[in-house]
Every structure is written in structure tokens, then in C-alpha cells.
Short mmCIF file of C-alpha atoms in Angstrom, two decimals:
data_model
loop_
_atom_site.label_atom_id
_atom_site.label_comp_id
_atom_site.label_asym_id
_atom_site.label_seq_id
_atom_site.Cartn_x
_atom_site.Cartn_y
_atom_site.Cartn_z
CA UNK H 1 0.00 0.00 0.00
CA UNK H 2 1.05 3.41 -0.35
CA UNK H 3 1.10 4.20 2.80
CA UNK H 4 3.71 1.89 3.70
CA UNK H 5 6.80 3.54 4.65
CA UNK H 6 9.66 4.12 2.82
CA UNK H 7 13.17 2.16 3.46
CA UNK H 8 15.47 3.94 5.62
CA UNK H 9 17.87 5.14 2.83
CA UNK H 10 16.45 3.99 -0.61
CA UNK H 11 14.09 3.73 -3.20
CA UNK H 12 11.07 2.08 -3.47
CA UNK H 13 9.27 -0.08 -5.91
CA UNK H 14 5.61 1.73 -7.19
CA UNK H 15 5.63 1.62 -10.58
CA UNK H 16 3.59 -0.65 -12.11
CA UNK H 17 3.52 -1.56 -15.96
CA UNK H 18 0.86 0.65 -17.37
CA UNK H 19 2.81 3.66 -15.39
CA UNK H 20 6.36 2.37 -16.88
CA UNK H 21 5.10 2.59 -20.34
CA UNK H 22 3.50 6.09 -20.30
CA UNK H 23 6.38 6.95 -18.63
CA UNK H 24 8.72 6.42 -21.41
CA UNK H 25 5.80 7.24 -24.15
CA UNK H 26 5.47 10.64 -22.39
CA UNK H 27 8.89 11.10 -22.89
CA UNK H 28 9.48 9.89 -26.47
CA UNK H 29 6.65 11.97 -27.82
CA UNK H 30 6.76 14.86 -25.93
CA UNK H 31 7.54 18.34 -28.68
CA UNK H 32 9.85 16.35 -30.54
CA UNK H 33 7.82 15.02 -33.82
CA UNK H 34 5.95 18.86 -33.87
CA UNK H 35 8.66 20.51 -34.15
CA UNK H 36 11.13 17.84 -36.03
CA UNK H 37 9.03 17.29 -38.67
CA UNK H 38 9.79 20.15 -40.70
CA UNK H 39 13.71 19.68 -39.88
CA UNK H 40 13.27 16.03 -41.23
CA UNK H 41 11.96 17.26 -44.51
CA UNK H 42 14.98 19.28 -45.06
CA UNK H 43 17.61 16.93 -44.34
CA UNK H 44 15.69 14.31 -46.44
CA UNK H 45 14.72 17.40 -49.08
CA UNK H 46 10.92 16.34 -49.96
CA UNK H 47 8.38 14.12 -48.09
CA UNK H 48 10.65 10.95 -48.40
CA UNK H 49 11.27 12.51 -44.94
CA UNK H 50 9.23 9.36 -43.56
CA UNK H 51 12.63 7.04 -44.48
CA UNK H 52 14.09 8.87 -41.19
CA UNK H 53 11.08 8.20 -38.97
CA UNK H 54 11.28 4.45 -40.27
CA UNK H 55 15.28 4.49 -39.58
CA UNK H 56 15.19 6.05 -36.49
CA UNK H 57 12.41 3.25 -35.20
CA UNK H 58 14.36 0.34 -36.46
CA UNK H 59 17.77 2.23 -34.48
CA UNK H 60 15.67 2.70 -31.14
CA UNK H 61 14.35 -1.05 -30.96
CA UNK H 62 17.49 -2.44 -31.63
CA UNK H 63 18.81 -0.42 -29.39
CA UNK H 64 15.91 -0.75 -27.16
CA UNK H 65 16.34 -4.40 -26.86
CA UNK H 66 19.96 -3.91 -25.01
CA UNK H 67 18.29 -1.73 -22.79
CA UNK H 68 15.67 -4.57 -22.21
CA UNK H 69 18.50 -7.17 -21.46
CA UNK H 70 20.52 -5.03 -19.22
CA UNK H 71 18.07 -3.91 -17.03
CA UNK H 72 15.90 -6.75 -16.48
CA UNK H 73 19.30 -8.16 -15.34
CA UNK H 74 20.23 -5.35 -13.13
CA UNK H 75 17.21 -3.16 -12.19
CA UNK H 76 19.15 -0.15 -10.72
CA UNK H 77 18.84 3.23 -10.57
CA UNK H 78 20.68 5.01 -12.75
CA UNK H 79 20.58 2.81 -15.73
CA UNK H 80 23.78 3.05 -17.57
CA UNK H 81 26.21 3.82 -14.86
CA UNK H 82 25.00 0.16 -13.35
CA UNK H 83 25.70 -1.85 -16.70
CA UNK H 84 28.81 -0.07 -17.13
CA UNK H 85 29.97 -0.28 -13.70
CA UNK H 86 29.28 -4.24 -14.05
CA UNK H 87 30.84 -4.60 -17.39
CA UNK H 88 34.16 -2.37 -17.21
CA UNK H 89 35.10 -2.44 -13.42
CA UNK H 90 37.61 -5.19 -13.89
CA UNK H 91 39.56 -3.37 -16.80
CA UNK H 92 39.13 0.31 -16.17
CA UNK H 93 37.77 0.10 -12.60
CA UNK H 94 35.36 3.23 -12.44
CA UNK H 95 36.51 5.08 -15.43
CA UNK H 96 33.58 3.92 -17.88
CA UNK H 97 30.56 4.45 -15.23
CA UNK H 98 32.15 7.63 -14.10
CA UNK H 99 32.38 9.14 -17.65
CA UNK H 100 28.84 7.58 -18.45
CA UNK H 101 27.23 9.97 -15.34
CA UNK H 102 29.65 12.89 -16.78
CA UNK H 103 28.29 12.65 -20.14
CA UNK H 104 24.79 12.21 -18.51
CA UNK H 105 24.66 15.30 -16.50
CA UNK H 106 24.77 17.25 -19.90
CA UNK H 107 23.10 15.32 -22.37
CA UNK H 108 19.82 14.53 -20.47
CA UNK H 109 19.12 17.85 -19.66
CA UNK H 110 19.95 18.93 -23.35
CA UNK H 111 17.70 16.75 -24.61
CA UNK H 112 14.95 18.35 -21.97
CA UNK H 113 16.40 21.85 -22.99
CA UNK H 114 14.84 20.97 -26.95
CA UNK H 115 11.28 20.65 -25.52
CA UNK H 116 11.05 23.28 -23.81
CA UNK H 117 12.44 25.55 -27.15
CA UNK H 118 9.93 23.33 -28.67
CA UNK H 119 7.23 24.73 -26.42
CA UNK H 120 8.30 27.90 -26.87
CA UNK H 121 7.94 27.88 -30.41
CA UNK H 122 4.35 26.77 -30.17
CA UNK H 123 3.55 28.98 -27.56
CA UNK H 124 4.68 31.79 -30.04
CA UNK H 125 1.57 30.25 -32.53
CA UNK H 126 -1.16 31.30 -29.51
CA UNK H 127 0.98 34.71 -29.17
CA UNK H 128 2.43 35.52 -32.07
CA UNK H 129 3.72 39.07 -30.95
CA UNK H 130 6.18 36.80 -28.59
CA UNK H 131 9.57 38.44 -28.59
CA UNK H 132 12.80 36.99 -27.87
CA UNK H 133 13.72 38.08 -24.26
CA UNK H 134 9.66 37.12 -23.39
CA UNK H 135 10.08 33.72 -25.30
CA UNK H 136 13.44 33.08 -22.88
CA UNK H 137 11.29 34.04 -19.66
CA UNK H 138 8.51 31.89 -19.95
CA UNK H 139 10.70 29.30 -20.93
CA UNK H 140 12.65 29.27 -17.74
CA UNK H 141 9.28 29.84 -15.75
CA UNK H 142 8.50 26.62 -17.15
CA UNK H 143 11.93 24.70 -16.33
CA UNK H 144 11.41 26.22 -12.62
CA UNK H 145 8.12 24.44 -12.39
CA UNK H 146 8.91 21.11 -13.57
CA UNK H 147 11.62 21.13 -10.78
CA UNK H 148 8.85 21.95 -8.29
CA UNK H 149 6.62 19.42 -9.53
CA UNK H 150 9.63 16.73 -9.12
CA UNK H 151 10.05 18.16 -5.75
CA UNK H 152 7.62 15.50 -3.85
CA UNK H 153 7.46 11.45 -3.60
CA UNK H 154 7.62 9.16 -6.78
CA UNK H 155 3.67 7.98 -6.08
CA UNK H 156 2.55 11.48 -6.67
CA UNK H 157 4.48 12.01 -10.13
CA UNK H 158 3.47 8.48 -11.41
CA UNK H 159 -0.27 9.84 -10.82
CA UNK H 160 0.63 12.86 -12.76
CA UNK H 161 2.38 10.88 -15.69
CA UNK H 162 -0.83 8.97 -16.10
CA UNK H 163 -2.63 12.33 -16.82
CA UNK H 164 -0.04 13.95 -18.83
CA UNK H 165 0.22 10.37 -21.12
CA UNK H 166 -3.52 10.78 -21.59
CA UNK H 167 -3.22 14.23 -22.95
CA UNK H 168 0.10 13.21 -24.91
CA UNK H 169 -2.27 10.60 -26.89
CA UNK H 170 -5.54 13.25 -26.91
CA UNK H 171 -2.52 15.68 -28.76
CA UNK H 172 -1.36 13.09 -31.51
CA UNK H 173 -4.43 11.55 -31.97
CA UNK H 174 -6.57 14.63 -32.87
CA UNK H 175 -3.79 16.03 -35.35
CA UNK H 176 -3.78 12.53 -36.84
CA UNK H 177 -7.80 12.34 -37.27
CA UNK H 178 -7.52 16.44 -38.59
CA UNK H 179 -4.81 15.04 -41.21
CA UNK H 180 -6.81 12.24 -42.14
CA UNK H 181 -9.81 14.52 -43.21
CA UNK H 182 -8.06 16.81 -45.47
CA UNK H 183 -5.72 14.09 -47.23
CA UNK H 184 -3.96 14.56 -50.47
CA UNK H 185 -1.69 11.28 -50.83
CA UNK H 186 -0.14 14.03 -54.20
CA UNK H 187 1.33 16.21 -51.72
CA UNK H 188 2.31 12.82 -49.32
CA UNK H 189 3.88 10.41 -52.30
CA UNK H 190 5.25 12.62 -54.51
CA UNK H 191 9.04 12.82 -53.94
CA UNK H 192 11.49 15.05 -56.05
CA UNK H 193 13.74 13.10 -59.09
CA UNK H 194 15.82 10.44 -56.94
CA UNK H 195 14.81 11.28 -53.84
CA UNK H 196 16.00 7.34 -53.04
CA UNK H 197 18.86 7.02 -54.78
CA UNK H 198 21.37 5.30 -52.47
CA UNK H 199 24.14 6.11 -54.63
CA UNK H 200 23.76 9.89 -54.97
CA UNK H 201 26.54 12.08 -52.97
CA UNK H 202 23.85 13.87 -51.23
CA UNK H 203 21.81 10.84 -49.49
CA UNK H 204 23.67 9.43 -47.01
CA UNK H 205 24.78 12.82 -45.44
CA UNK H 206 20.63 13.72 -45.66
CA UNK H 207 20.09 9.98 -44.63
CA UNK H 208 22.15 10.70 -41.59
CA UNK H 209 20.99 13.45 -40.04
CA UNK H 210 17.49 12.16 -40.74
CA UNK H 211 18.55 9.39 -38.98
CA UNK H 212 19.63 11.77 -35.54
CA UNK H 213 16.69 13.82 -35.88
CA UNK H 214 14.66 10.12 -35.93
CA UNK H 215 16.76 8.86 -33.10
CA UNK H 216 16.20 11.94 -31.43
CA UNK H 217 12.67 11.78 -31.33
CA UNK H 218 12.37 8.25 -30.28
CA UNK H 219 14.79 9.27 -26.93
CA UNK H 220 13.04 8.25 -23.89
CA UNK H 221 12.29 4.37 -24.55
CA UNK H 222 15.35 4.16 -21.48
CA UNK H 223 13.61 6.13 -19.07
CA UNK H 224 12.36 3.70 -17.10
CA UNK H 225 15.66 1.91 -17.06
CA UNK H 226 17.03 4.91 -15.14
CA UNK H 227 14.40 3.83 -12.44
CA UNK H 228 15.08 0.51 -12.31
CA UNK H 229 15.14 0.47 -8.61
CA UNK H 230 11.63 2.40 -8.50
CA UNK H 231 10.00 -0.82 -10.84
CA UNK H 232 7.63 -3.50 -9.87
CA UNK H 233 8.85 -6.49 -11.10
CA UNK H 234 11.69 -4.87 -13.59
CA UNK H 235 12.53 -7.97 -14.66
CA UNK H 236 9.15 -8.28 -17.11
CA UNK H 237 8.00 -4.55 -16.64
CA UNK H 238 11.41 -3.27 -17.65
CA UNK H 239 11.32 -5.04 -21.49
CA UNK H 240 7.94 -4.63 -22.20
CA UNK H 241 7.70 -0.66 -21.40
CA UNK H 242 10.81 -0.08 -23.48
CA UNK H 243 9.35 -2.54 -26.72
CA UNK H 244 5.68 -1.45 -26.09
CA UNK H 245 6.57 2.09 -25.75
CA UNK H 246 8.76 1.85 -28.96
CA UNK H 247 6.38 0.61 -31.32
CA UNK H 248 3.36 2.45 -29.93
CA UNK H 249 5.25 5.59 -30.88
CA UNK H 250 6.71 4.19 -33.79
CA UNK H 251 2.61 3.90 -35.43
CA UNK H 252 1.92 7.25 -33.87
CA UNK H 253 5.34 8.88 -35.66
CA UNK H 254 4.30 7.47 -39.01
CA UNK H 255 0.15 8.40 -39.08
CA UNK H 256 2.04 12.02 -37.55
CA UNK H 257 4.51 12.48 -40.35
CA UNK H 258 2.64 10.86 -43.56
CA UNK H 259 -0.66 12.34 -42.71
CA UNK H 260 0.84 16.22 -41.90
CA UNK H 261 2.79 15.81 -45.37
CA UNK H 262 -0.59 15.03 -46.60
CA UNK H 263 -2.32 18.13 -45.62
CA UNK H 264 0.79 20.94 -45.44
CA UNK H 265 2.77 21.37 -48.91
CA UNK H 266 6.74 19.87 -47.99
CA UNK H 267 8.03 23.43 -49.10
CA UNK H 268 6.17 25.23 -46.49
CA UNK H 269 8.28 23.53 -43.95
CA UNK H 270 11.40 24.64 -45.38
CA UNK H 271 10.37 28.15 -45.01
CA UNK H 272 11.42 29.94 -41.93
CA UNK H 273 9.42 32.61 -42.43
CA UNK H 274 6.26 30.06 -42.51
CA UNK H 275 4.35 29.53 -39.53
CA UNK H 276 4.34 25.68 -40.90
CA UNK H 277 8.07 25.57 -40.34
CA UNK H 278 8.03 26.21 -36.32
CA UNK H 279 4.50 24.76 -35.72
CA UNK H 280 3.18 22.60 -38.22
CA UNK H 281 0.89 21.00 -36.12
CA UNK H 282 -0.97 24.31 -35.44
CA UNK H 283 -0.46 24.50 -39.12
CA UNK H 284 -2.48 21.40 -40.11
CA UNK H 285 -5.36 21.82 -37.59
CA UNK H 286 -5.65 25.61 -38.86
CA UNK H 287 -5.99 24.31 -42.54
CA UNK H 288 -8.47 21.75 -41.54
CA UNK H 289 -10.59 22.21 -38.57
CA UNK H 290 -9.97 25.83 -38.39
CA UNK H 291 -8.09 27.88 -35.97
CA UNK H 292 -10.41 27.77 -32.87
CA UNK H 293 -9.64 23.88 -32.80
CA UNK H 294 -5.83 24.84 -33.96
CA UNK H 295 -5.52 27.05 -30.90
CA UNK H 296 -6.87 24.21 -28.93
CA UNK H 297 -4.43 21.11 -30.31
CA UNK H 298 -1.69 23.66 -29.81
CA UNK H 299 -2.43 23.85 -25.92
CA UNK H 300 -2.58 20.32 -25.93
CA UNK H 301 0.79 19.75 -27.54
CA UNK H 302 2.02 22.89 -25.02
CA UNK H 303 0.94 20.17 -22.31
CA UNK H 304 2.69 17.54 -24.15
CA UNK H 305 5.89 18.73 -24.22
CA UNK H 306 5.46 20.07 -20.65
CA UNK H 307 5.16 16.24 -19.81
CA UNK H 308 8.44 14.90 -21.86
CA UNK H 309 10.37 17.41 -20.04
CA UNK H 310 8.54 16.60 -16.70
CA UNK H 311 9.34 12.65 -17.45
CA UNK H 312 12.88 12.98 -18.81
CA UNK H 313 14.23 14.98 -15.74
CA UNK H 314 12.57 12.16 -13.81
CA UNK H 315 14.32 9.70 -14.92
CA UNK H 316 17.55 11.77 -15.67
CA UNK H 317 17.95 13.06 -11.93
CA UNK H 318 18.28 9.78 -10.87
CA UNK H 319 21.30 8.76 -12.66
CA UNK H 320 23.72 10.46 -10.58
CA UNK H 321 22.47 9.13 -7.50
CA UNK H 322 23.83 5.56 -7.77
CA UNK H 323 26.58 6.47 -8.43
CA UNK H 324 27.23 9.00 -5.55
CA UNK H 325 25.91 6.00 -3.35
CA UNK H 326 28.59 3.52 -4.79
CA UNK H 327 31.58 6.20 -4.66
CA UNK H 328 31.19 6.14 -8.45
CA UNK H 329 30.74 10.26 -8.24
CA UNK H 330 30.75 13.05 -6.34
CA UNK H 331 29.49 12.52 -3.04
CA UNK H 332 26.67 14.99 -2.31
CA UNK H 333 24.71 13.45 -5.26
CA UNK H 334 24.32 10.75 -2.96
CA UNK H 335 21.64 12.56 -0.77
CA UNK H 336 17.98 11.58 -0.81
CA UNK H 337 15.27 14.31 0.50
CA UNK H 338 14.14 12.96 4.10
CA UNK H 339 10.70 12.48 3.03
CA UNK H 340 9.98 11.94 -0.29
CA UNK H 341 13.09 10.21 -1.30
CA UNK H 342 14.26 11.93 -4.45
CA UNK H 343 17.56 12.68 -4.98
CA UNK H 344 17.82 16.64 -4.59
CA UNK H 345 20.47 17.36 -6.16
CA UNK H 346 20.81 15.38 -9.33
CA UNK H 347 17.50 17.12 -9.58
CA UNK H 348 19.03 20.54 -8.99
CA UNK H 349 21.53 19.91 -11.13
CA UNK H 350 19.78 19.03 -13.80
CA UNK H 351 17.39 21.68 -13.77
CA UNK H 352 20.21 23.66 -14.02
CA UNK H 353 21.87 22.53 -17.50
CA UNK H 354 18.29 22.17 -18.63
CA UNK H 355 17.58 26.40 -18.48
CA UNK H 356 21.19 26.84 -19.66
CA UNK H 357 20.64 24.54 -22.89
CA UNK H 358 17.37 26.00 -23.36
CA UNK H 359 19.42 29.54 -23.50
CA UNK H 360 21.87 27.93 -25.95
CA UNK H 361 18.94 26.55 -28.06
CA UNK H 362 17.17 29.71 -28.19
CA UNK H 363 19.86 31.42 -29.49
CA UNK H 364 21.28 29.24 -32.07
CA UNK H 365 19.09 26.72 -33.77
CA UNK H 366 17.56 23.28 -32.79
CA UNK H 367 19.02 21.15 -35.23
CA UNK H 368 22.07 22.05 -33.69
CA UNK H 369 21.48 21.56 -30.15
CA UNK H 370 20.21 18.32 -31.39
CA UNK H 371 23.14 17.25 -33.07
CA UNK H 372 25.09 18.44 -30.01
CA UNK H 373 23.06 16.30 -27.29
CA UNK H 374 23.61 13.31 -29.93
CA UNK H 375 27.46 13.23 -30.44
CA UNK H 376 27.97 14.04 -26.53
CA UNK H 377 25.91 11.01 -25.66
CA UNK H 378 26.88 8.29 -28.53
CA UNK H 379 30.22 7.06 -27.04
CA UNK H 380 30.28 6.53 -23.22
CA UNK H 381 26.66 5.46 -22.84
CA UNK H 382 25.60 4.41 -26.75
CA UNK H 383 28.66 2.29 -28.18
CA UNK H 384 29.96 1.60 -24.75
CA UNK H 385 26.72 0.00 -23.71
CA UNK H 386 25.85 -2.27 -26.53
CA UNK H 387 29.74 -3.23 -26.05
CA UNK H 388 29.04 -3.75 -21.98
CA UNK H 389 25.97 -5.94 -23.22
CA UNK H 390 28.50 -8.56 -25.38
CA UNK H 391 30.91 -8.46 -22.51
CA UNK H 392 28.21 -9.27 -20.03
CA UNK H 393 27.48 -12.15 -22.04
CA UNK H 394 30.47 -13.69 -22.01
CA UNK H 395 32.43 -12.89 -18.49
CA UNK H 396 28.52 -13.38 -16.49
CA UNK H 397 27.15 -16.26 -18.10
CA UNK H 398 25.70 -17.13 -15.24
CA UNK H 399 23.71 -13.60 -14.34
CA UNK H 400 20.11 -13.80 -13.73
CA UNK H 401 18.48 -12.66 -16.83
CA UNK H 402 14.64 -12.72 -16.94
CA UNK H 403 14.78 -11.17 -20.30
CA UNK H 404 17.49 -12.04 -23.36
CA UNK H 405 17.55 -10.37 -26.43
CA UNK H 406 15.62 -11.88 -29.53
CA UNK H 407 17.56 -12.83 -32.47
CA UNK H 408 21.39 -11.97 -30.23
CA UNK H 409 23.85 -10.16 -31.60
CA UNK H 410 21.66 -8.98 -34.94
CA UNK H 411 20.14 -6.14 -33.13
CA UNK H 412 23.65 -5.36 -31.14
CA UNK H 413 25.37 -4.86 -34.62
CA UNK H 414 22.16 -2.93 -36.14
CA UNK H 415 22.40 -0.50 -32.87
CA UNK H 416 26.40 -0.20 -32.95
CA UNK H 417 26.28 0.36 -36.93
CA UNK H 418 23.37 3.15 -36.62
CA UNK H 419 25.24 5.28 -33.97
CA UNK H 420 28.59 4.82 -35.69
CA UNK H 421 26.49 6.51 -38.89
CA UNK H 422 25.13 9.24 -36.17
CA UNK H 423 28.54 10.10 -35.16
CA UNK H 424 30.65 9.87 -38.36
CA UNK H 425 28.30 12.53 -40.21
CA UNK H 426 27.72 14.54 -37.32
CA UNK H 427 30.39 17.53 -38.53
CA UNK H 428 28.99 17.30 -42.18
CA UNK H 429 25.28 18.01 -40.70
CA UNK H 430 26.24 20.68 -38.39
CA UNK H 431 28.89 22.87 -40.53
CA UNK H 432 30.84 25.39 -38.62
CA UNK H 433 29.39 24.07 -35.12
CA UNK H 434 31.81 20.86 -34.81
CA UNK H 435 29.59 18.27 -32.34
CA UNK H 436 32.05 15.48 -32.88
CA UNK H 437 35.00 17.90 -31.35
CA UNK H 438 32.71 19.38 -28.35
CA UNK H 439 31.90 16.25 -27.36
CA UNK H 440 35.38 14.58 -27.41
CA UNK H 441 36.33 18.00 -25.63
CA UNK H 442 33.60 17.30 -22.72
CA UNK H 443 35.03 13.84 -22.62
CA UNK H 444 38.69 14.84 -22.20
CA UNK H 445 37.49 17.27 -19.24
CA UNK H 446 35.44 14.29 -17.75
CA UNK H 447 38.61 11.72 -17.65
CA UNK H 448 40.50 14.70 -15.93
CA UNK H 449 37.42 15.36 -13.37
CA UNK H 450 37.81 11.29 -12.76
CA UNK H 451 41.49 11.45 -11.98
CA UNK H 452 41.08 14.41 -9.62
CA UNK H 453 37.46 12.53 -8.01
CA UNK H 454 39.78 8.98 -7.88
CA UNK H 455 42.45 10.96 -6.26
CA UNK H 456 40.67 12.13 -3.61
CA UNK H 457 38.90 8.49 -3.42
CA UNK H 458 41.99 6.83 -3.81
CA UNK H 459 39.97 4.55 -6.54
CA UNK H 460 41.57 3.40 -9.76
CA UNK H 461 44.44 4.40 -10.65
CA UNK H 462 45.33 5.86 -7.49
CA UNK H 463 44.32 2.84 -5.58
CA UNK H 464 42.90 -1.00 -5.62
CA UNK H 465 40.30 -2.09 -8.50
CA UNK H 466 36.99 -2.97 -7.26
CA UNK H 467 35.81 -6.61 -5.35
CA UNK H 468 34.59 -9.26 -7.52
CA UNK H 469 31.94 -10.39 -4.81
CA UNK H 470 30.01 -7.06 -4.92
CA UNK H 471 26.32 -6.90 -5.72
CA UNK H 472 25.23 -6.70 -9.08
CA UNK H 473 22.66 -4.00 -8.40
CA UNK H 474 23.43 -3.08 -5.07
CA UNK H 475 20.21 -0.80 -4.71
CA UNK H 476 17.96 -1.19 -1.50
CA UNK H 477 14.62 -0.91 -2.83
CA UNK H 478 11.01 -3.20 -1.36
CA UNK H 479 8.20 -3.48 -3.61
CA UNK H 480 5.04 -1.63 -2.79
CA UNK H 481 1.51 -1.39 -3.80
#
């Protein structure tokens, strides 16, 4: 029952399989398809744009199912850092889990700072005389909030998911159904002279970034994972809320994206001085139902996007927590608030990056702050975890694993090749802004920040490597409800 009381020092278990799934559904469709669409159908140039919806689905399942594996087998909070920590701590000793919460700490909170330029932008469709320096306001007003919703026990925000999913679907749905009744599969089908043609210099540079902004949009299928230790039963609840959550979005993404190039001409999108370019939702509701029912969708997306950020700094401000706990990180990260058990300040933190991102976003462009949040995260948690998985495999044969991934090592390889694509084009897509070097640079400064945090541990390399006989998980956590 909830009213059981909490374990002296951890988490506890309270969220149940329907609240696991529109967990991770609130945060995988939160802004991101309104406001990516448009930037998908210029990095594809025409409505073949759908290719990098497709891609991105079949990158996020594979990569989905690694997730599933790892933490069924270790429910933790914290998600990567555990896996990591399990797979590397022989060879590097805290190095790889260290560098994974390092990385974290930015790229989470980037990828919250997007929605909330996202909602922003679609807030400027109900106001349209928004300026700039008003624009930045509200969007920090909104980042405070979220942080004082967080600010309370785990039952409460799984109540307010539940709500905010239900809106999330109400938001799709109705600009799906508005799409549907004003179809023209002309403006849909018709692609420009070899739109497809895999051997044209210009494809696989457009194929790749399609493929980031389609990964991008599908981010949030791990959130969960991150709670582990806050999961009923992880060890079926875990897999199934990352694969259900995947392909429910996946349908929802493709009705989205073919039905909105159905109704707004691909061109429009293109145009930044269109309104269909920064909210082409609003856009296809306004054409179709109107704009009293435009101005009403639009709310309902503002709501939506409220939600991913709500749900992705959830599950983000746990990650450092673990790791404090273990002497993986900086100690204070550790703490837990006396009474409803969150960690304060991972949440803090977090918030923290989240306004300054937003800032950055604001005042450069999106694609960019997407392809920045991208590169940062590919390599410690991305390559390093699929890698973590195969070593798992091999040096714990004998690990508890209540889920194993189908078809092993197809989807392994189909993850690892799709982020090396990610990563290799990710200069090319984003000329004169460099991703690939900012995020080696913010890995460099991380390795130093280890050997100054071991030193004062006296961990690896300034001390002994870790014990074989600890705990796979080692997270105190009772299930409750």
C-alpha cells in the first residue's frame, strides 16, 4: 500500500507496468515530432522525410532491446552507470561508469532543454507578438516548475504521468484524425527526381541526419531503465515498457509524419518565415478544422511537451544518484530528500543545464542543439553499452536474466552500426558548429574530473580495483503497492 513507509535510505518499488510505459511514451513523444518534422523534410529534401522516422524506429528497438536485457538483469537506478559499472570495473575500474554519469549530466538535460524551445515555439503560434527576451522568460518559468513538480514522492508524479500520457495521446491523436480529413496522398507520395537514390553524394549525409533527428525523437524508450530500482517487477515490466513504448510511438510517428505531409505542402516547412516551419501542427489543424480547434491542439501539444520534459528529468535526476551511493561520483549526489526520497540534487543539477541549454537553443538553432546532445551522448553510454551488453554475455554467463535479447547479436550490430552513422556525419550536418570535437572535448574534461574525483577516493588508478563479490545492483529498494 502506499502508505507503507519508505526504506530507511532507498528507493522504493511503485511503478507498475501501465505507469512504466507512459512513462517512457510521455517522454518519447513529448515536442519532438511537432517541431522535427519540418527539420526532417529538409535533411531528407521532400516528403521521403518518412525514411528517417522508419530508420530512427528500427535504431531505437534495436537499441531498445539492449536496454531490455541489461536492465531486467540489473534493475538499478541510474541505468547506464550500473551496466557499465558491471561490465568495465575489472579493466578500467570506475573510469567507464564515471564518464557515463559525466556525459549524462549534460546530455539529459539537453535533450529536456529541446522541448522546452519546442514549447516555446508553439507557444509563439497562440501569441504571435512573442519576442525573444519574453520567449526566454517563460521558458525558464517553465523549467522552474517542472523542478517543483519533481520536488515531492515518486507515487505522486506516477499519478501525474498517467494524466499527462492521456493528454500526450488526446494531442497526436486529434492532429492525426484532422490530417486524415483533409488528405492529399499528391502532396504525401510525390518525392522530387531520386529522392532514393542510395548512390547519390547527397543521401547518405541527408540519410544521416534524418537518422539523428529520428533517433532523437524516439529518446526516452530508457527512461524507465534509469528507475530501475523504483519498478515493480523490472525484470518483465522493464522489457515490455521499453518494446511497447517503442512501437506504440513508432505507429503514432508514421500516421504524424505521412498524414501532416498530406495536408501541409513539404516546401512550407522549409520556409522559416512560414508559420508551418516552427509549428506545423498548429499548421495542419488551422488548414483543416480551423483555428479555434488549432488554438486548442496547440495547448494540448504545449501540455505535451510540458510532460516529456517533466518525465525525462525524472528519470535523468536519478542517474547520478547511484553512483554518488557507490563512490562512483561526487558525493553529495548521494543525498535523498528525508521524506519523499528523491535525490535533490541530481534534480538541482539538472534543472540547471536544462535552463542553460534552453538559453543555448534559443539562441542558435535546434538542429544544432540536437546534433550536439547526440554526439555528446553516442560514445560513453551508446557504443559503450551495446559493447558492456556482449561483454556481459560472455564474463557473467551465469547472471540472472529474466529477459534475453531476440535474435542476439543482430540487433547489437544494427544498434552499434546506426550510432557509428550518427557520429561519423555529425560535422557534415552541423557545418561550422563541430559536435564530434565538443563532445570529445567534454570527454577529455570528464577523464581529468575522474582522476582528480579517484584521487581524492583513492579509486583506480590511485588505488585497488573494485571486489569481484560485490552486488550486481546493489540498490535497496522493497516493492510496494
Amino acid at each position: 500500500m502506499f502508505g507503507s513507509p519508505p526504506p530507511a535510505g532507498g528507493f522504493v518499488r511503485r511503478v507498475g507496468p501501465f505507469q512504466a510505459t507512459a512513462i517512457n511514451m510521455s517522454q518519447m513523444c513529448g515536442i519532438g515530432p511537432f517541431v522535427t518534422i519540418p527539420l526532417m523534410v529538409s535533411a531528407f529534401g521532400g516528403p521521403q522525410a518518412v525514411v528517417g522516422f522508419v530508420a530512427g524506429a528500427v535504431l531505437a528497438l534495436c537499441d531498445g532491446l539492449v536496454w531490455a536485457e541489461l536492465g531486467a538483469a540489473m534493475p538499478g537506478s541510474g541505468g547506464s552507470y550500473v551496466y557499465l559499472r558491471q561490465a568495465f570495473r575489472h579493466r578500467t575500474g570506475r573510469l567507464m561508469p564515471f564518464l557515463f554519469v559525466w556525459t549524462a549530466m549534460l546530455f539529459v538535460p539537453l535533450i529536456m532543454s529541446t522541448g522546452v524551445v519546442g514549447f516555446v515555439q508553439y507557444l509563439g503560434y497562440l501569441v504571435p507578438g512573442l519576442g525573444r527576451t519574453s520567449g526566454d522568460l517563460v521558458g525558464l518559468g517553465v523549467i522552474a516548475l517542472v523542478v517543483l513538480l519533481l520536488w515531492r514522492g515518486i507515487e505522486h508524479i506516477a499519478r501525474i504521468t498517467a494524466v499527462m500520457w492521456t493528454v500526450m495521446i488526446a494531442s497526436v491523436l486529434l492532429v492525426i484524425v484532422a490530417a486524415a480529413t483533409d488528405f492529399s496522398p499528391h502532396l504525401a507520395f510525390t518525392y522530387p527526381a531520386h529522392a532514393l537514390d542510395v548512390t547519390s553524394d547527397r543521401f547518405w549525409p541527408g540519410f544521416a541526419a534524418g537518422l539523428t533527428i529520428g533517433i532523437y525523437d524516439y529518446l526516452g524508450y530508457n527512461t524507465t531503465a534509469y528507475m530501475g530500482a523504483e519498478i515493480k517487477d523490472p525484470g518483465r515490466t522493464l522489457p515490455r515498457s521499453i518494446v511497447l513504448s517503442i512501437l506504440g510511438i513508432m505507429a503514432i510517428y508514421l500516421l504524424l509524419q505521412i498524414g501532416t505531409l498530406g495536408v501541409v505542402d513539404w516546401h512550407r516547412m522549409t520556409d522559416p518565415h512560414d508559420i508551418a516551419s516552427t509549428s506545423v501542427a498548429s499548421a495542419v489543424l488551422e488548414r483543416t478544422w480551423g483555428r479555434g480547434a488549432a488554438d486548442t491542439v496547440t495547448v494540448l501539444i504545449l501540455i505535451t511537451a510540458f510532460a516529456s520534459v517533466f518525465t525525462g528529468l525524472l528519470g535523468g535526476s536519478r542517474v547520478p544518484y547511484d553512483a554518488a551511493r557507490d563512490r562512483v561520483f561526487f558525493r553529495p549526489y548521494e543525498k535523498l530528500h528525508a521524506r519523499h526520497r528523491f535525490p535533490v540534487l541530481g534534480l538541482a543539477t539538472m534543472g540547471v543545464i536544462t535552463a542553460v541549454g534552453f538559453l543555448i537553443g534559443r539562441h542558435t538553432d535546434l538542429a544544432t542543439l540536437i546534433q550536439l546532445l547526440t554526439t555528446v551522448m553516442v560514445i560513453v553510454q551508446a557504443l559503450a553499452q551495446i559493447v558492456a551488453l556482449v561483454v556481459l554475455r560472455r564474463s557473467r554467463p551465469a547472471l540472472r536474466r529474466p529477459y534475453r535479447m531476440w535474435l542476439y547479436p543482430l540487433p547489437a550490430a544494427v544498434a552499434f552500426t546506426g550510432w557509428c552513422v550518427i557520429y561519423g556525419y555529425a560535422d557534415e550536418n552541423s557545418p561550422g558548429r563541430h559536435p564530434i570535437e565538443w563532445s570529445l572535448a567534454w570527454l577529455a574534461l570528464g577523464c581529468v574530473a575522474f582522476l582528480i574525483w579517484a584521487r581524492r577516493e583513492r579509486a583506480w588508478p590511485f588505488g585497488p580495483k573494485e571486489s569481484p563479490q560485490e552486488r550486481a545492483d546493489g540498490h535497496e529498494t522493497v516493492e510496494v503497492g
